[in-house]
CSV table of C-alpha atoms in Angstrom, one decimal:
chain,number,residue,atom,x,y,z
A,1,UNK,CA,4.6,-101.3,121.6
A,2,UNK,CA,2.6,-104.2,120.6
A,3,UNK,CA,-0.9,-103.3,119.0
A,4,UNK,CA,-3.4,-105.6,117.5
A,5,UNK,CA,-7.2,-105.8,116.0
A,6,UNK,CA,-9.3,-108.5,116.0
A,7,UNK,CA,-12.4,-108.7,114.2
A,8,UNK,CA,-15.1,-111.1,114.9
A,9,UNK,CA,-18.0,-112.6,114.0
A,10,UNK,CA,-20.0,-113.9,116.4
A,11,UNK,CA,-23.1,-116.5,116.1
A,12,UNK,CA,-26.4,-115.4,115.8
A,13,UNK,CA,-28.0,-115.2,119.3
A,14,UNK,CA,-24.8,-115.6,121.2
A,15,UNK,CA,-24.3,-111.4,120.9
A,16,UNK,CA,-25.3,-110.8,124.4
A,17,UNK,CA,-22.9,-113.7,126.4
A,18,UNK,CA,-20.2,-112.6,123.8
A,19,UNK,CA,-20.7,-108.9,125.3
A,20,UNK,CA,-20.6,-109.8,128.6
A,21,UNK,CA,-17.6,-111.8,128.1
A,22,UNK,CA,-15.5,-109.4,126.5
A,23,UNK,CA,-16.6,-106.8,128.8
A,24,UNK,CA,-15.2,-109.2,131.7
A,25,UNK,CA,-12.6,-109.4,130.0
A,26,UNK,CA,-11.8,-106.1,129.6
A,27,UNK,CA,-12.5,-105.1,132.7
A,28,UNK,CA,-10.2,-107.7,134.3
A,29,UNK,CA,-7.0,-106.7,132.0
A,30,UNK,CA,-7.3,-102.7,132.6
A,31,UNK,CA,-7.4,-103.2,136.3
A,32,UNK,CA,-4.6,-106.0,136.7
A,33,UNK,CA,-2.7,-104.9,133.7
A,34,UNK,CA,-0.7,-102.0,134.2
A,35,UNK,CA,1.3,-102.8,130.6
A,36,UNK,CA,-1.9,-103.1,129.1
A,37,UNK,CA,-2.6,-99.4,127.6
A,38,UNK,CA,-5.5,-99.8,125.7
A,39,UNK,CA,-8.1,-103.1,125.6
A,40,UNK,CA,-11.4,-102.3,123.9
A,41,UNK,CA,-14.2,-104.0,122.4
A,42,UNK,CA,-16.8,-102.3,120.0
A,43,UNK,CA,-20.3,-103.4,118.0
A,44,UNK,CA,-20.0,-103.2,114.3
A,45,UNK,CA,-23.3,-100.6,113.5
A,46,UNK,CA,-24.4,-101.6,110.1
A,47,UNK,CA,-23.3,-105.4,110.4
A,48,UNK,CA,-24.7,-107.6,112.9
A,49,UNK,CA,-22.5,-110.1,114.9
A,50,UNK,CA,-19.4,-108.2,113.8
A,51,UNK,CA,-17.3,-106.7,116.7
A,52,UNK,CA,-13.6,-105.5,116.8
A,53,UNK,CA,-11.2,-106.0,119.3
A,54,UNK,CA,-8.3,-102.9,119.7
A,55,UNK,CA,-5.4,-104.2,122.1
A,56,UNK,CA,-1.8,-102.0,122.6
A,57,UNK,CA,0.6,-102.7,125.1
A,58,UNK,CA,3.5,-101.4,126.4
A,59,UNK,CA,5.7,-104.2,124.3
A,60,UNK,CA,5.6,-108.1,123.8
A,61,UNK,CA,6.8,-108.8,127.6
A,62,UNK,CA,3.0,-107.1,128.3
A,63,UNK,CA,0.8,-108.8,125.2
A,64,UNK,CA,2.2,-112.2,126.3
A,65,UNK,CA,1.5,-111.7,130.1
A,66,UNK,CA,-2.2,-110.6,129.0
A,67,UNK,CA,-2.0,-114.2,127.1
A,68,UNK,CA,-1.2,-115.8,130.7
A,69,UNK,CA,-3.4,-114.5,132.7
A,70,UNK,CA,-5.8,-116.9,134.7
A,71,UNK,CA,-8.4,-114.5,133.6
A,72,UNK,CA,-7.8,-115.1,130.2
A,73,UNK,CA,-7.5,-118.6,130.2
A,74,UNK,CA,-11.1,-118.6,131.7
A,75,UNK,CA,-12.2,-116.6,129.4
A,76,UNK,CA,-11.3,-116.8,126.1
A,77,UNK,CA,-12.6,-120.1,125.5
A,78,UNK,CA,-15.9,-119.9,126.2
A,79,UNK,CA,-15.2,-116.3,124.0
A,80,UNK,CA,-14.3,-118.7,121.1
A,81,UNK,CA,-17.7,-120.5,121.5
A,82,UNK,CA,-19.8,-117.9,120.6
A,83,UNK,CA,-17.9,-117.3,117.5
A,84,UNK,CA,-18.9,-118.2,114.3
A,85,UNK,CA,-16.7,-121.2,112.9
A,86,UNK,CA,-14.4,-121.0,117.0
A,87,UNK,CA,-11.2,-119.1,117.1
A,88,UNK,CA,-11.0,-119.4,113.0
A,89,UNK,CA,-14.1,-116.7,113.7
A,90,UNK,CA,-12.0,-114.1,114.5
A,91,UNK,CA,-9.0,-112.3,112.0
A,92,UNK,CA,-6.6,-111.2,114.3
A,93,UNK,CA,-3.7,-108.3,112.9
A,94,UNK,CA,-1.0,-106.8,114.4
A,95,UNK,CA,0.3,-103.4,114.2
A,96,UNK,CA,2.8,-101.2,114.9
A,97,UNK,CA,2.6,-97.7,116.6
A,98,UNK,CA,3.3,-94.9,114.2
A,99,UNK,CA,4.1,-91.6,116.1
């Protein structure tokens, strides 16, 4: 399995395109993304602009599809522009599955 979080912080008044983004986003990769077990995005509570991203797929073959998708490309970019300093506003982790 390949798992990762992203956390990000996004720019002041960019929360609501961010959000609707993401959900896109989201929405696009559990219906045409069979591999794709899990792709969630959540609101920090007690810190504005701060959102995490959980991603786990089935293994790499299915993360690096998700990274191909037409979908993606359109979307990530703009994604990146609502963060605070681009992509460097977003810490990205991977994990493994334990269990």
């Amino acid at each position: 399995m390949k798992i990762f979080f992203a956390t990000l912080k996004v720019k002041a008044g960019k929360e609501a395109d961010f959000e609707r983004l993401q959900q896109e986003l989201s929405k696009l990769t559990h219906e045409s993304e069979p591999d794709t077990i899990v792709y969630d995005v959540v609101r920090a509570v007690d810190k504005p602009g701060v959102y995490a991203v959980y991603a786990r797929f089935k293994d790499e073959a299915a993360f690096q599809y998700h990274q191909t998708t037409p979908f993606h490309d359109r979307l990530v970019p703009p994604i990146f522009e609502c963060l605070d300093g681009g992509a460097a506003g977003m810490d990205l982790q991977f994990y493994e599955f334990v269990g």
